[in-house]
Coordinates of C-alpha atoms in Angstrom, one line a residue:
Chain A
M1 CA -54.8 65.0 103.2
T2 CA -54.3 65.0 106.7
L3 CA -57.2 67.5 108.3
A4 CA -56.1 67.0 111.9
I5 CA -53.9 64.7 114.1
L6 CA -53.1 64.0 117.7
V7 CA -50.2 62.1 118.8
N8 CA -50.7 61.1 122.6
G9 CA -53.1 64.0 122.8
H10 CA -50.8 66.6 121.3
A11 CA -51.1 68.4 118.0
P12 CA -47.7 68.1 116.5
A13 CA -46.3 71.4 115.6
D14 CA -44.9 69.7 112.4
L15 CA -46.4 66.6 110.7
G16 CA -43.0 65.9 109.4
H17 CA -41.7 65.2 112.8
A18 CA -44.4 63.9 114.8
I19 CA -43.4 60.4 115.8
A20 CA -40.6 59.1 118.0
A21 CA -37.8 57.8 116.5
N22 CA -37.9 54.6 118.6
D23 CA -41.5 54.0 118.4
R24 CA -42.3 50.2 118.0
G25 CA -44.9 50.8 115.3
L26 CA -42.1 52.0 112.9
H27 CA -39.6 49.4 113.8
Y28 CA -41.7 46.2 114.0
G29 CA -45.2 47.1 112.9
D30 CA -45.9 46.5 116.5
G31 CA -49.4 47.9 116.8
V32 CA -53.0 48.1 115.5
F33 CA -55.3 50.3 113.7
E34 CA -59.0 51.3 112.9
T35 CA -60.4 53.4 110.0
A36 CA -63.8 54.7 110.4
L37 CA -66.4 57.0 108.4
L38 CA -67.0 60.3 109.6
I39 CA -70.3 61.2 108.0
D40 CA -72.8 63.8 108.8
G41 CA -70.6 64.9 111.7
Q42 CA -70.7 61.3 113.4
V43 CA -68.3 58.6 113.2
R44 CA -70.2 55.8 111.6
F45 CA -70.1 52.4 113.9
L46 CA -67.8 54.1 116.3
D47 CA -68.6 51.8 119.1
D48 CA -67.8 48.6 117.0
H49 CA -64.5 50.4 116.0
L50 CA -63.6 51.1 119.7
K51 CA -64.5 47.5 120.6
R52 CA -62.6 46.1 118.1
L53 CA -59.6 48.3 118.7
R54 CA -59.6 46.9 122.5
E55 CA -59.9 43.3 121.2
S56 CA -57.1 43.8 118.7
C57 CA -54.8 45.3 121.5
E58 CA -55.8 42.2 123.8
R59 CA -54.7 39.9 121.1
L60 CA -51.1 41.5 121.2
S61 CA -51.2 42.1 124.7
I62 CA -50.7 45.9 124.0
R63 CA -52.1 48.2 126.8
P64 CA -55.3 49.5 125.4
P65 CA -56.1 53.2 125.4
D66 CA -58.0 54.7 128.3
P67 CA -61.6 54.9 126.8
A68 CA -62.4 58.5 128.1
T69 CA -59.2 59.7 126.8
L70 CA -59.5 58.4 123.3
A71 CA -63.3 59.5 122.9
A72 CA -62.2 63.0 123.9
E73 CA -59.3 63.0 121.3
I74 CA -61.6 61.6 118.5
T75 CA -64.1 64.4 119.5
R76 CA -61.1 67.0 119.1
V77 CA -59.9 65.9 115.7
T78 CA -63.4 65.5 114.2
G79 CA -64.3 68.9 115.4
A80 CA -66.8 70.5 113.6
L81 CA -66.4 68.6 110.3
H82 CA -68.9 66.8 108.8
S83 CA -67.0 64.2 106.7
G84 CA -63.7 62.4 106.5
V85 CA -61.7 59.4 107.3
L86 CA -61.0 58.7 111.1
K87 CA -57.8 56.6 111.4
I88 CA -56.6 55.4 114.9
I89 CA -53.3 53.8 115.2
I90 CA -52.2 52.3 118.8
T91 CA -48.6 51.1 118.8
R92 CA -46.8 49.4 121.8
G93 CA -45.3 52.6 122.5
A94 CA -41.4 53.8 122.1
G95 CA -38.8 51.4 123.4
T96 CA -35.3 50.0 123.3
R97 CA -33.7 48.3 120.9
G98 CA -34.8 44.7 120.2
Y99 CA -38.1 42.8 119.7
R100 CA -38.9 41.9 123.3
P101 CA -41.8 44.3 124.5
A102 CA -40.9 46.1 128.0
H103 CA -43.8 46.3 130.4
D104 CA -43.8 49.7 131.6
V105 CA -44.2 51.2 128.0
E106 CA -47.0 53.5 127.3
A107 CA -48.7 52.6 124.2
T108 CA -48.6 55.5 121.4
R109 CA -52.1 56.9 120.3
I110 CA -52.3 58.6 116.9
V111 CA -55.8 59.9 116.0
A112 CA -56.0 61.3 112.7
L113 CA -58.6 62.7 110.3
Y114 CA -58.2 62.6 106.6
A115 CA -60.2 63.9 103.8
A116 CA -63.3 62.1 102.7
P117 CA -63.0 59.5 99.7
E118 CA -64.7 60.0 96.6
S119 CA -68.1 58.7 96.8
P120 CA -68.3 55.1 95.6
S121 CA -69.7 54.3 92.2
S122 CA -73.4 53.2 92.3
S123 CA -72.7 51.0 89.2
G124 CA -70.5 48.5 90.8
I125 CA -66.7 47.7 90.8
T126 CA -64.2 46.0 88.9
L127 CA -61.8 43.4 90.6
R128 CA -58.7 41.7 89.6
W129 CA -57.1 38.6 91.1
C130 CA -53.9 39.5 93.3
D131 CA -50.6 37.4 92.7
T132 CA -49.4 38.4 96.0
R133 CA -50.4 35.8 98.6
L134 CA -51.5 36.1 102.2
G135 CA -49.4 34.0 104.8
R136 CA -51.4 31.9 107.2
N137 CA -51.0 32.5 111.1
A138 CA -54.0 31.8 113.2
R139 CA -52.1 33.9 115.9
L140 CA -52.7 37.2 113.9
A141 CA -55.9 36.1 112.1
G142 CA -58.7 38.6 112.2
V143 CA -56.6 41.4 114.0
K144 CA -56.2 44.6 112.1
H145 CA -52.4 44.9 112.8
L146 CA -49.8 47.1 111.3
N147 CA -48.0 44.4 109.5
R148 CA -49.5 45.2 106.0
L149 CA -46.6 44.5 103.5
E150 CA -48.9 42.0 101.7
Q151 CA -51.7 44.2 100.8
V152 CA -49.0 46.8 99.8
L153 CA -47.3 44.5 97.6
A154 CA -50.7 43.2 96.4
Q155 CA -51.9 46.9 95.7
A156 CA -48.7 47.7 93.7
E157 CA -49.4 45.0 91.3
W158 CA -51.9 47.1 89.0
Q159 CA -51.9 50.8 87.8
D160 CA -55.0 50.7 85.9
A161 CA -57.7 53.2 87.3
S162 CA -60.5 51.0 86.2
I163 CA -59.5 48.3 88.6
D164 CA -61.2 49.2 91.9
D165 CA -59.5 46.5 94.2
G166 CA -58.0 43.1 94.0
L167 CA -59.0 39.7 95.5
M168 CA -56.3 37.9 97.6
L169 CA -55.8 34.3 98.1
D170 CA -53.6 32.8 101.2
T171 CA -50.6 30.8 100.3
E172 CA -52.5 27.5 99.8
G173 CA -54.7 29.1 97.4
E174 CA -57.8 29.7 99.8
L175 CA -59.9 32.9 99.2
V176 CA -59.1 35.6 101.9
C177 CA -60.4 39.1 101.3
A178 CA -59.8 42.1 99.0
T179 CA -56.6 44.1 99.6
A180 CA -58.9 46.7 101.5
G181 CA -62.2 45.1 102.5
N182 CA -63.8 41.7 103.1
V183 CA -65.7 39.6 100.3
F184 CA -69.0 38.2 100.2
I185 CA -70.5 35.8 97.6
V186 CA -74.2 34.7 97.0
R187 CA -75.2 31.4 95.9
E188 CA -78.9 30.3 95.6
G189 CA -79.9 33.3 97.8
A190 CA -77.3 32.4 100.7
L191 CA -74.3 34.6 101.7
A192 CA -71.2 33.1 102.5
T193 CA -67.7 34.6 103.2
P194 CA -64.3 33.3 104.1
D195 CA -64.0 32.4 107.6
L196 CA -60.7 34.2 108.3
R197 CA -59.4 31.4 110.5
F198 CA -55.7 31.7 109.1
C199 CA -55.3 35.4 108.1
G200 CA -57.7 38.4 106.9
V201 CA -59.2 41.2 109.0
R202 CA -62.6 40.7 110.8
G203 CA -64.1 43.7 109.3
I204 CA -66.8 46.1 111.1
M205 CA -68.7 46.3 107.8
R206 CA -68.4 42.3 107.5
T207 CA -69.9 41.8 111.0
R208 CA -72.7 44.1 110.3
V209 CA -73.5 42.5 107.1
L210 CA -73.8 39.2 108.9
R211 CA -75.8 40.7 111.5
A212 CA -78.1 42.3 108.9
A213 CA -78.5 38.9 107.1
A214 CA -79.8 37.4 110.1
Q215 CA -82.4 40.0 110.6
L216 CA -83.4 39.6 106.9
R217 CA -83.6 35.8 107.3
I218 CA -80.9 35.4 104.7
P219 CA -78.8 32.4 105.2
A220 CA -75.1 33.3 105.9
S221 CA -71.9 31.2 106.7
E222 CA -68.4 31.9 107.2
E223 CA -66.4 29.1 105.6
P224 CA -63.5 28.0 103.8
L225 CA -64.0 29.3 100.1
W226 CA -62.0 29.2 96.8
P227 CA -61.8 31.0 93.7
H228 CA -64.0 28.5 92.1
D229 CA -66.8 29.7 94.6
V230 CA -66.4 33.0 93.2
E231 CA -66.4 32.0 89.7
I232 CA -69.8 30.3 90.0
A233 CA -71.3 32.9 92.4
D234 CA -74.8 34.6 91.4
E235 CA -73.5 38.0 93.2
V236 CA -70.3 39.0 94.6
F237 CA -69.8 42.1 96.8
L238 CA -66.9 43.8 99.1
T239 CA -67.4 45.3 102.4
N240 CA -65.5 48.1 104.1
A241 CA -66.1 50.5 106.8
I242 CA -65.3 53.4 104.8
R243 CA -66.9 52.6 101.5
G244 CA -69.7 50.1 102.9
I245 CA -71.1 47.5 100.5
R246 CA -69.9 47.9 96.8
Q247 CA -71.1 45.2 94.3
V248 CA -68.6 43.7 91.9
V249 CA -69.7 43.7 88.3
A250 CA -66.5 42.5 86.9
L251 CA -63.5 40.1 87.6
G252 CA -61.3 39.3 84.6
S253 CA -63.6 37.7 82.3
L254 CA -66.3 37.3 84.5
Q255 CA -69.4 39.7 84.8
W256 CA -72.3 40.2 87.1
S257 CA -75.1 42.4 86.4
H258 CA -78.2 42.7 88.8
G259 CA -77.5 41.9 92.5
P260 CA -81.0 41.5 94.2
V261 CA -79.4 40.2 97.6
V262 CA -76.9 42.9 97.6
E263 CA -79.6 45.7 97.0
R264 CA -81.5 44.2 100.1
L265 CA -78.9 44.2 102.3
K266 CA -77.9 47.8 101.4
A267 CA -81.4 49.0 101.6
A268 CA -81.8 47.5 104.9
M269 CA -78.5 49.0 106.1
E270 CA -78.9 52.2 104.8
L271 CA -75.8 52.1 102.8
Chain B
M1 CA -29.6 53.8 124.3
T2 CA -29.6 55.9 121.0
L3 CA -26.0 57.4 120.7
A4 CA -26.7 59.2 117.5
I5 CA -29.3 59.2 114.7
L6 CA -30.0 60.8 111.3
V7 CA -33.4 60.9 109.6
N8 CA -33.1 61.9 105.8
G9 CA -29.6 63.1 106.8
H10 CA -30.8 65.5 109.5
A11 CA -30.2 64.9 113.2
P12 CA -33.7 65.7 114.9
A13 CA -33.8 68.0 117.5
D14 CA -36.0 66.1 119.5
L15 CA -35.9 62.0 119.4
G16 CA -39.7 62.0 120.5
H17 CA -40.6 63.9 117.4
A18 CA -38.6 62.6 114.6
I19 CA -40.4 60.9 112.0
A20 CA -43.5 61.9 109.7
A21 CA -46.9 61.2 111.0
N22 CA -47.6 59.6 107.5
D23 CA -44.5 57.5 107.1
R24 CA -45.3 54.2 105.7
G25 CA -43.1 52.2 108.0
L26 CA -45.3 53.3 110.8
H27 CA -48.5 52.6 109.2
Y28 CA -47.9 49.3 107.4
G29 CA -44.2 48.4 108.2
D30 CA -43.5 49.2 104.8
G31 CA -39.7 49.2 104.7
V32 CA -36.6 47.1 105.6
F33 CA -33.7 47.3 107.9
E34 CA -30.3 46.3 108.9
T35 CA -28.4 45.9 112.0
A36 CA -24.6 45.8 112.0
L37 CA -21.9 45.7 114.6
L38 CA -19.5 48.5 115.3
I39 CA -16.3 47.2 116.7
D40 CA -12.8 48.8 117.0
G41 CA -14.3 52.0 115.2
Q42 CA -15.1 49.7 112.0
V43 CA -18.8 48.7 111.0
R44 CA -18.2 44.8 110.5
F45 CA -19.3 43.5 107.2
L46 CA -20.6 46.8 106.2
D47 CA -20.5 45.9 102.5
D48 CA -22.4 42.7 103.0
H49 CA -25.2 44.7 105.2
L50 CA -25.2 47.6 102.3
K51 CA -25.6 44.7 99.7
R52 CA -28.4 43.1 101.2
L53 CA -30.2 46.5 102.1
R54 CA -30.2 47.2 98.4
E55 CA -31.6 43.6 97.5
S56 CA -34.1 44.0 100.2
C57 CA -35.3 47.3 98.8
E58 CA -35.4 45.5 95.5
R59 CA -37.4 42.7 96.7
L60 CA -40.0 45.4 97.7
S61 CA -39.8 47.8 95.0
I62 CA -38.4 50.3 97.4
R63 CA -36.1 53.1 95.9
P64 CA -32.6 52.2 97.3
P65 CA -30.9 55.0 99.2
D66 CA -28.1 56.6 97.2
P67 CA -24.8 54.9 98.2
A68 CA -22.7 57.7 98.7
T69 CA -25.5 59.5 100.7
L70 CA -25.9 56.6 102.9
A71 CA -22.1 56.0 103.4
A72 CA -21.5 59.4 104.5
E73 CA -24.5 59.3 107.0
I74 CA -23.1 56.0 108.5
T75 CA -19.9 57.9 109.0
R76 CA -21.5 60.8 110.7
V77 CA -23.5 58.7 113.4
T78 CA -20.7 56.2 114.0
G79 CA -18.1 59.2 114.3
A80 CA -15.4 58.5 116.8
L81 CA -17.0 56.0 118.4
H82 CA -15.4 52.7 118.9
S83 CA -18.5 50.4 119.4
G84 CA -22.0 50.1 119.1
V85 CA -24.9 48.7 117.0
L86 CA -25.6 50.3 113.8
K87 CA -29.1 50.3 112.5
I88 CA -30.5 51.4 109.2
I89 CA -34.1 51.7 108.3
I90 CA -35.4 52.4 105.0
T91 CA -39.0 52.9 104.7
R92 CA -40.8 53.5 101.4
G93 CA -41.4 57.0 102.6
A94 CA -44.2 59.2 103.7
G95 CA -47.5 59.2 101.6
T96 CA -51.1 59.5 101.4
R97 CA -53.6 57.2 103.4
G98 CA -53.9 53.8 101.5
Y99 CA -51.8 50.6 100.9
R100 CA -50.9 51.7 97.5
P101 CA -47.4 52.9 97.2
A102 CA -47.1 56.0 95.2
H103 CA -44.2 56.2 92.6
D104 CA -42.8 59.9 93.4
V105 CA -42.3 59.3 97.0
E106 CA -38.7 59.6 98.4
A107 CA -37.7 56.6 100.7
T108 CA -37.2 57.5 104.4
R109 CA -33.6 56.7 105.5
I110 CA -33.2 56.4 109.4
V111 CA -29.5 55.7 110.2
A112 CA -29.0 55.3 114.0
L113 CA -26.5 54.1 116.6
Y114 CA -27.0 52.2 119.6
A115 CA -25.1 51.1 122.5
A116 CA -23.0 48.1 122.2
P117 CA -24.7 45.0 123.5
E118 CA -23.1 43.3 126.5
S119 CA -20.4 40.9 125.5
P120 CA -21.7 37.5 124.8
S121 CA -21.1 34.7 127.4
S122 CA -18.5 32.3 126.0
S123 CA -20.0 29.4 127.9
G124 CA -22.7 28.9 125.7
I125 CA -26.3 30.0 125.5
T126 CA -29.9 28.4 126.7
L127 CA -32.8 28.3 124.2
R128 CA -36.5 27.4 124.3
W129 CA -38.9 26.6 121.8
C130 CA -41.4 29.4 121.0
D131 CA -45.1 28.8 120.7
T132 CA -45.5 31.8 118.3
R133 CA -45.3 30.3 114.7
L134 CA -44.0 32.2 111.6
G135 CA -46.7 32.4 108.7
R136 CA -45.3 31.1 105.4
N137 CA -44.9 33.5 102.5
A138 CA -42.4 32.8 99.9
R139 CA -42.7 36.5 98.5
L140 CA -41.1 38.0 101.7
A141 CA -38.8 35.0 102.8
G142 CA -35.4 36.0 103.6
V143 CA -36.2 39.9 103.3
K144 CA -35.4 41.7 106.4
H145 CA -38.5 43.8 106.3
L146 CA -40.3 45.7 109.0
N147 CA -43.3 43.5 109.5
R148 CA -42.0 41.7 112.8
L149 CA -45.1 41.2 114.9
E150 CA -44.4 37.4 115.1
Q151 CA -40.9 37.8 116.6
V152 CA -42.1 40.3 119.1
L153 CA -45.0 38.1 120.2
A154 CA -42.3 35.2 120.4
Q155 CA -40.0 37.4 122.6
A156 CA -42.9 38.2 124.7
E157 CA -43.6 34.5 125.7
W158 CA -40.6 34.4 128.4
Q159 CA -39.4 36.7 131.1
D160 CA -36.9 34.1 132.4
A161 CA -33.5 36.0 132.1
S162 CA -31.7 32.5 131.9
I163 CA -33.2 31.9 128.6
D164 CA -31.0 33.6 125.7
D165 CA -33.5 33.1 122.6
G166 CA -36.1 30.8 121.5
L167 CA -36.5 28.6 118.6
M168 CA -39.3 29.5 115.9
L169 CA -41.1 27.0 113.7
D170 CA -43.5 28.0 110.8
T171 CA -47.1 27.2 111.1
E172 CA -46.3 23.5 109.2
G173 CA -43.8 23.0 112.2
E174 CA -40.6 23.2 110.3
L175 CA -37.7 24.7 112.0
V176 CA -36.9 28.3 110.8
C177 CA -34.8 30.3 113.2
A178 CA -34.3 31.9 116.3
T179 CA -36.3 35.3 117.2
A180 CA -33.2 37.2 116.4
G181 CA -30.6 34.9 114.6
N182 CA -30.2 32.0 112.4
V183 CA -29.8 28.5 113.4
F184 CA -27.7 25.8 112.5
I185 CA -27.0 22.3 113.4
V186 CA -24.1 19.9 113.2
R187 CA -24.7 16.2 112.4
E188 CA -21.7 13.7 112.0
G189 CA -19.2 16.7 111.1
A190 CA -21.7 18.4 108.7
L191 CA -23.5 21.7 109.0
A192 CA -27.2 22.2 108.1
T193 CA -29.5 25.3 108.4
P194 CA -33.0 25.8 107.4
D195 CA -33.3 26.9 103.8
L196 CA -35.5 29.8 104.3
R197 CA -37.7 29.1 101.3
F198 CA -40.9 30.2 103.1
C199 CA -40.0 32.7 105.9
G200 CA -37.1 33.8 108.0
V201 CA -34.3 36.5 107.4
R202 CA -31.2 35.5 105.3
G203 CA -28.7 36.8 107.9
I204 CA -25.3 38.3 107.2
M205 CA -23.5 36.0 109.6
R206 CA -25.5 33.1 108.2
T207 CA -23.9 33.5 104.8
R208 CA -20.3 34.3 106.2
V209 CA -20.6 30.8 108.3
L210 CA -21.7 28.9 105.0
R211 CA -18.7 30.6 103.4
A212 CA -16.3 29.6 106.2
A213 CA -17.7 26.2 106.1
A214 CA -16.8 25.9 102.3
Q215 CA -13.1 27.4 103.1
L216 CA -12.6 24.9 105.8
R217 CA -14.1 21.9 103.7
I218 CA -16.9 21.2 106.2
P219 CA -20.0 19.9 104.5
A220 CA -22.9 22.3 104.7
S221 CA -26.4 22.2 103.5
E222 CA -29.6 24.5 103.4
E223 CA -32.4 22.2 103.5
P224 CA -35.9 21.6 105.2
L225 CA -35.2 21.0 109.2
W226 CA -37.4 20.0 111.8
P227 CA -37.5 20.1 115.7
H228 CA -36.2 16.2 115.5
D229 CA -33.1 17.4 113.7
V230 CA -32.2 19.6 116.6
E231 CA -33.1 16.9 119.1
I232 CA -30.5 14.5 117.5
A233 CA -28.0 17.0 116.6
D234 CA -24.5 16.8 117.8
E235 CA -24.0 20.4 118.1
V236 CA -26.3 23.3 117.6
F237 CA -25.6 27.0 117.2
L238 CA -27.1 30.5 116.7
T239 CA -25.6 33.5 114.2
N240 CA -26.5 36.9 114.2
A241 CA -24.5 40.1 112.9
I242 CA -24.3 41.3 116.1
R243 CA -23.5 38.5 118.7
G244 CA -21.7 36.3 116.1
I245 CA -21.7 32.6 116.5
R246 CA -23.1 31.4 119.8
Q247 CA -23.2 27.8 120.9
V248 CA -26.3 26.3 122.3
V249 CA -25.6 24.4 125.5
A250 CA -29.3 23.6 126.7
L251 CA -32.9 23.7 124.9
G252 CA -35.6 22.2 127.3
S253 CA -34.4 18.9 128.6
L254 CA -31.6 18.6 125.9
Q255 CA -28.0 19.4 126.7
W256 CA -24.8 19.9 124.8
S257 CA -21.3 20.3 125.8
H258 CA -18.3 20.5 123.5
G259 CA -18.9 21.8 120.2
P260 CA -15.7 21.2 118.0
V261 CA -17.2 22.3 114.8
V262 CA -18.7 25.4 116.2
E263 CA -15.1 26.1 117.7
R264 CA -13.4 25.7 114.3
L265 CA -15.6 27.9 112.7
K266 CA -15.2 30.7 115.4
A267 CA -11.5 30.3 115.1
A268 CA -11.4 30.6 111.4
M269 CA -13.8 33.6 111.4
E270 CA -12.2 35.2 114.3
L271 CA -15.4 35.6 116.3

């Protein structure tokens, strides 16, 4: 449910008629986005999200929004609310027909607040392997852009409500991420997560976990991982800015119970 | 310039506020499109475009639009006009937050008419090689979907107005297409075009050219091609539904002059 939305600073009179017919976000997925958690009236990791949004814009040569304007709009949509999901979309703007971006176009800013998600289960989550693969393209790797058909098709693969998310491989069979989050494994007390050199999103919570691991002196690496690495892992968990850290307890015929490293990270990060 | 537009059958009062804030086309590029040429008051190859649109929807499990409704809307936007570019976008519709598609959502139909493009130069076109690569994903190969960031970034590579288009390779270096069209080469009197098994759009004009070649008894194949195949080609040409067949006369330091096979095809197809 959309609780509040501003499009270029204006609250649309009608949510069904809010976006320009020629917006490049609609025509080409030509834009980037962020989703952040509003909790206790504060946007968690807001500075991290705004920094990544700027970097994403730079990667695609989209003019980043004015920081003060964007900050004011975030304050307006979160208002007096205590919890929810903040979504910011920046598209390259409205334009004429054709792929070529014009240089004099103002980016489109969409700042929206949605209802808070259900609280995550503390007992751990169940995953599946997705059939849909991720194409490799280093030019777009790491960026939270609006070309998300692969994730849509992956989530469409299952309807079973007992499955919380699916792990995705790239077209060469390398492990990349979950459909809506990054993935970590624990092996002999050390963390590892896919290096995302070809695809996937460099998640805010992923970066926070790597930082927390360094502070806790837990060895951690970003490296190429394969399904076999998951199969022999001592612990597996997903990260995402909204749901935090979620321990995986089942994946096909695999099962995991106690996750001491996951628990240490969650405690240290107060998640 | 937008001459006319219908969104789900309604002419928006304000083009700047025409699309729902939660449309999945905007959020994920979750949709497909067609661009066709209106010429002499008729949409050229309309049946081909409508057939591919249905097939594209099926590939992504998007509910295809009702044929009679869509046909009526095309008639309304083309109206009494003689020329222009018809663009049809079908998105999976407006939805709640999250990648997972709901099953009870109506697809969004956008039917728009834009001003006609400039007449193509009959003297041939000049290309460049694009640095931006195309990611490989057989799941999406051939489909004219809305995830088009790679094409946007490729066209952003040059501003030189003397360059008409750029050739794109996939991430493994295989030739795929131009940023806005398919590519053919001629070798010893035979046609060849990339087979698009990993990426690229299966163009309407590409299919028409292959059919015309068969009728003219010109050998033609869809196969893996590489930059070297272009470099040693006797003729090179691009196809696209709007601009037809365009002979390439220059690509970097390469030059081509007379194109007898191109000319035979254009004459036979009345382009």
